[in-house]
Amino acid sequence: MTIKAVAFDVFGTLVRIERPTRPFRQLVRALHEAGRPRQADDGVRVMSSVLNLRQAAELFGGVVAEHTRLALEADLIEELRSITVFDDVAPTLGALRDRGIKIALCSNLAAPYGPPVLDLLPIKPDFCAWSYEAGAVKPQDAIYRYLCAGIDCRPDEVLMIGDTPEADMLGPRRFGMQGFHLDRRPHASGAEGRLLSLVQVLDHLG
C-alpha cells in the first residue's frame, strides 16, 4: 500500500521537556487537598478540551488559592520554555517533505502545549490532530478519524509513530492505519513494530 502521510506523536517522539513541572497534575493534587476527590478521567477531560489552568479548575468544580494558581502558571511557563527538539527530527521531516509525504501531528496534550511545539519544529506540519481540538484522546477512534479527515487520507494511507505502544501503534492499527512504537531507550532492542530511531520511519513508506 502507498503511504501518503506520516503522523507523529509529539512529546517523547519529536520533542522532550527538559525541566518537567507538571502543572496540570499539580492542579489536580491541589484540588484534591482542598477536598475534591480525584476522578479517573481527570487527565482525559483536560486533554480533550481547550483549557488553561484556571478553566481546568473551573471544569473540575474546584477552587485553588490565587497564589497557588499563579505559582502553577509560572511552573507552566518554565516547563514550556524547557521543550527541546530531538536531533533526528529535522532530517526525518525534511526527507518526508522531499518525498511529498504529508506530515501531521497527533498528540494527547493540554491546550497550552500545542503552540510552543509548532514554534520549535523545523518544518511545519500539514495538519495537527491535537486532542483538545479533536475532543478525543488516543487511542479513541475519534481522534484517528479526525486526523484522517484533516489530512484527507484513508486510514491505510497513514503511518503513525510515537512512544506509547497502545496510543501510537496498537490503536492506529485497529483503526486501519499503520502504527509503530518509537523506543528511544539506549538499550532497547528491535522488535516487530518497534523503531529505535525516528529516521527508521523512512524504511516503512513502501
Short mmCIF file of C-alpha atoms in Angstrom, two decimals:
data_model
loop_
_atom_site.label_atom_id
_atom_site.label_comp_id
_atom_site.label_asym_id
_atom_site.label_seq_id
_atom_site.Cartn_x
_atom_site.Cartn_y
_atom_site.Cartn_z
CA MET A 1 0.00 0.00 0.00
CA THR A 2 1.09 3.59 -0.59
CA ILE A 3 1.70 5.80 2.42
CA LYS A 4 0.62 9.37 1.74
CA ALA A 5 1.01 10.80 5.24
CA VAL A 6 3.00 10.20 8.40
CA ALA A 7 1.51 11.29 11.73
CA PHE A 8 3.72 11.83 14.75
CA ASP A 9 3.06 11.85 18.43
CA VAL A 10 4.77 14.88 19.99
CA PHE A 11 6.21 14.51 23.49
CA GLY A 12 8.76 11.72 23.68
CA THR A 13 8.69 11.43 19.89
CA LEU A 14 9.55 14.81 18.38
CA VAL A 15 10.27 16.86 21.48
CA ARG A 16 11.06 16.42 25.16
CA ILE A 17 10.59 18.50 28.28
CA GLU A 18 13.94 19.11 29.94
CA ARG A 19 12.54 20.57 33.17
CA PRO A 20 9.14 18.98 33.83
CA THR A 21 6.94 20.70 36.41
CA ARG A 22 3.60 19.03 35.51
CA PRO A 23 1.36 21.98 36.45
CA PHE A 24 -1.91 20.32 35.47
CA ARG A 25 -1.07 17.31 37.63
CA GLN A 26 -0.18 19.70 40.43
CA LEU A 27 -3.56 21.38 39.94
CA VAL A 28 -5.42 18.09 40.39
CA ARG A 29 -3.37 17.42 43.53
CA ALA A 30 -4.13 20.89 44.93
CA LEU A 31 -7.84 20.42 44.28
CA HIS A 32 -7.71 17.04 45.96
CA GLU A 33 -6.04 18.55 49.01
CA ALA A 34 -8.83 21.16 49.03
CA GLY A 35 -11.44 18.40 49.23
CA ARG A 36 -12.21 17.43 45.63
CA PRO A 37 -11.88 13.67 45.03
CA ARG A 38 -9.67 12.65 42.11
CA GLN A 39 -11.53 11.20 39.14
CA ALA A 40 -10.21 8.54 36.77
CA ASP A 41 -10.92 10.74 33.74
CA ASP A 42 -9.34 13.97 35.02
CA GLY A 43 -6.49 13.75 32.51
CA VAL A 44 -8.77 12.94 29.59
CA ARG A 45 -11.05 15.87 30.40
CA VAL A 46 -8.11 18.30 30.41
CA MET A 47 -6.65 16.98 27.16
CA SER A 48 -9.94 16.85 25.24
CA SER A 49 -10.96 20.48 25.81
CA VAL A 50 -9.34 23.85 25.16
CA LEU A 51 -8.50 24.86 28.72
CA ASN A 52 -5.94 26.89 30.61
CA LEU A 53 -5.19 26.19 34.28
CA ARG A 54 -7.95 28.46 35.59
CA GLN A 55 -10.51 26.92 33.25
CA ALA A 56 -9.40 23.42 34.18
CA ALA A 57 -10.01 24.20 37.85
CA GLU A 58 -13.46 25.52 36.98
CA LEU A 59 -14.19 22.41 34.90
CA PHE A 60 -13.34 20.24 37.88
CA GLY A 61 -15.62 22.32 40.09
CA GLY A 62 -12.85 23.28 42.45
CA VAL A 63 -11.15 26.41 43.70
CA VAL A 64 -7.46 26.97 44.33
CA ALA A 65 -5.93 29.91 46.12
CA GLU A 66 -4.74 32.76 43.90
CA HIS A 67 -1.12 32.36 44.97
CA THR A 68 -1.31 28.65 44.11
CA ARG A 69 -2.72 29.37 40.67
CA LEU A 70 -0.04 31.96 39.95
CA ALA A 71 2.67 29.53 41.04
CA LEU A 72 1.24 26.85 38.75
CA GLU A 73 1.15 29.28 35.83
CA ALA A 74 4.80 30.14 36.47
CA ASP A 75 5.61 26.42 36.50
CA LEU A 76 3.78 26.01 33.20
CA ILE A 77 5.84 28.79 31.61
CA GLU A 78 9.02 27.21 32.93
CA GLU A 79 8.04 23.82 31.53
CA LEU A 80 7.11 25.20 28.10
CA ARG A 81 10.41 27.08 27.88
CA SER A 82 12.31 23.85 28.51
CA ILE A 83 10.92 21.98 25.49
CA THR A 84 13.64 20.87 23.06
CA VAL A 85 13.56 19.02 19.75
CA PHE A 86 15.25 15.64 19.26
CA ASP A 87 18.21 15.64 16.84
CA ASP A 88 16.62 13.19 14.39
CA VAL A 89 13.51 15.31 13.83
CA ALA A 90 14.85 17.78 11.24
CA PRO A 91 16.36 15.16 8.89
CA THR A 92 13.28 12.94 9.15
CA LEU A 93 10.74 15.67 8.50
CA GLY A 94 12.92 17.06 5.72
CA ALA A 95 13.13 13.69 3.99
CA LEU A 96 9.37 13.25 4.21
CA ARG A 97 8.73 16.69 2.77
CA ASP A 98 11.19 15.99 -0.06
CA ARG A 99 9.27 12.81 -0.90
CA GLY A 100 5.96 14.65 -0.99
CA ILE A 101 4.63 12.84 2.09
CA LYS A 102 2.16 14.78 4.19
CA ILE A 103 3.27 15.46 7.76
CA ALA A 104 0.80 15.51 10.63
CA LEU A 105 0.87 15.62 14.41
CA CYS A 106 -1.46 13.53 16.55
CA SER A 107 -0.99 14.04 20.25
CA ASN A 108 -2.71 13.90 23.62
CA LEU A 109 -1.91 17.14 25.38
CA ALA A 110 -3.38 20.14 27.15
CA ALA A 111 -4.04 23.23 25.06
CA PRO A 112 -1.09 25.38 26.25
CA TYR A 113 1.42 22.86 24.88
CA GLY A 114 0.47 22.93 21.20
CA PRO A 115 1.68 26.38 20.03
CA PRO A 116 5.18 26.14 21.59
CA VAL A 117 5.75 22.82 19.83
CA LEU A 118 4.85 24.32 16.46
CA ASP A 119 7.22 27.22 17.08
CA LEU A 120 10.11 24.80 17.65
CA LEU A 121 9.61 22.34 14.80
CA PRO A 122 11.91 22.95 11.81
CA ILE A 123 9.16 22.03 9.34
CA LYS A 124 5.52 22.93 9.90
CA PRO A 125 3.04 20.06 9.69
CA ASP A 126 0.21 19.93 7.18
CA PHE A 127 -2.29 19.21 9.95
CA CYS A 128 -2.40 18.91 13.74
CA ALA A 129 -4.78 16.47 15.40
CA TRP A 130 -4.47 17.90 18.89
CA SER A 131 -6.62 16.01 21.39
CA TYR A 132 -8.01 19.27 22.77
CA GLU A 133 -9.28 20.25 19.29
CA ALA A 134 -10.44 16.76 18.32
CA GLY A 135 -12.42 16.38 21.54
CA ALA A 136 -10.95 12.90 21.90
CA VAL A 137 -7.72 11.24 23.01
CA LYS A 138 -5.63 8.41 21.64
CA PRO A 139 -6.39 5.52 21.40
CA GLN A 140 -10.03 6.52 20.83
CA ASP A 141 -11.11 6.06 17.21
CA ALA A 142 -12.47 9.61 17.10
CA ILE A 143 -9.04 11.24 17.16
CA TYR A 144 -7.72 8.99 14.37
CA ARG A 145 -10.85 9.78 12.35
CA TYR A 146 -10.23 13.49 12.95
CA LEU A 147 -6.63 13.02 11.82
CA CYS A 148 -7.52 11.24 8.59
CA ALA A 149 -10.17 13.80 7.72
CA GLY A 150 -7.73 16.64 8.35
CA ILE A 151 -5.10 15.27 6.00
CA ASP A 152 -7.67 13.92 3.51
CA CYS A 153 -6.33 10.35 3.60
CA ARG A 154 -7.79 6.92 4.11
CA PRO A 155 -6.55 5.14 7.25
CA ASP A 156 -4.49 2.69 5.19
CA GLU A 157 -2.63 5.64 3.65
CA VAL A 158 -1.44 6.92 7.06
CA LEU A 159 1.52 5.78 9.14
CA MET A 160 1.52 6.71 12.83
CA ILE A 161 4.63 6.76 15.03
CA GLY A 162 5.00 7.54 18.72
CA ASP A 163 6.48 6.47 22.01
CA THR A 164 3.34 4.88 23.53
CA PRO A 165 2.51 1.41 22.15
CA GLU A 166 -1.24 1.49 22.80
CA ALA A 167 -1.83 5.05 21.57
CA ASP A 168 0.64 5.14 18.69
CA MET A 169 0.88 1.56 17.41
CA LEU A 170 -1.94 -0.70 18.54
CA GLY A 171 -4.74 1.87 18.47
CA PRO A 172 -3.85 3.12 14.98
CA ARG A 173 -3.55 -0.46 13.70
CA ARG A 174 -7.02 -1.34 14.99
CA PHE A 175 -8.31 1.75 13.17
CA GLY A 176 -6.72 0.61 9.90
CA MET A 177 -3.57 2.71 9.87
CA GLN A 178 0.00 1.53 10.13
CA GLY A 179 1.43 2.13 13.58
CA PHE A 180 4.94 1.93 15.02
CA HIS A 181 6.33 2.28 18.52
CA LEU A 182 9.36 4.54 18.82
CA ASP A 183 11.54 3.33 21.67
CA ARG A 184 14.30 5.83 22.42
CA ARG A 185 15.72 3.94 25.41
CA PRO A 186 19.50 3.46 24.99
CA HIS A 187 19.40 -0.32 25.31
CA ALA A 188 16.08 -1.01 23.57
CA SER A 189 16.01 -3.99 21.25
CA GLY A 190 14.38 -4.14 17.85
CA ALA A 191 11.07 -5.98 17.67
CA GLU A 192 8.11 -6.16 15.34
CA GLY A 193 6.55 -2.73 15.13
CA ARG A 194 9.35 -1.05 17.09
CA LEU A 195 11.64 1.69 15.82
CA LEU A 196 14.83 2.69 17.63
CA SER A 197 15.27 5.97 15.78
CA LEU A 198 12.84 8.35 14.15
CA VAL A 199 14.63 8.14 10.81
CA GLN A 200 13.72 4.46 10.58
CA VAL A 201 10.21 5.51 9.65
CA LEU A 202 11.57 6.21 6.17
CA ASP A 203 12.12 2.46 5.70
CA HIS A 204 8.38 1.79 6.02
CA LEU A 205 6.97 4.10 3.40
CA GLY A 206 6.64 1.44 0.72
#
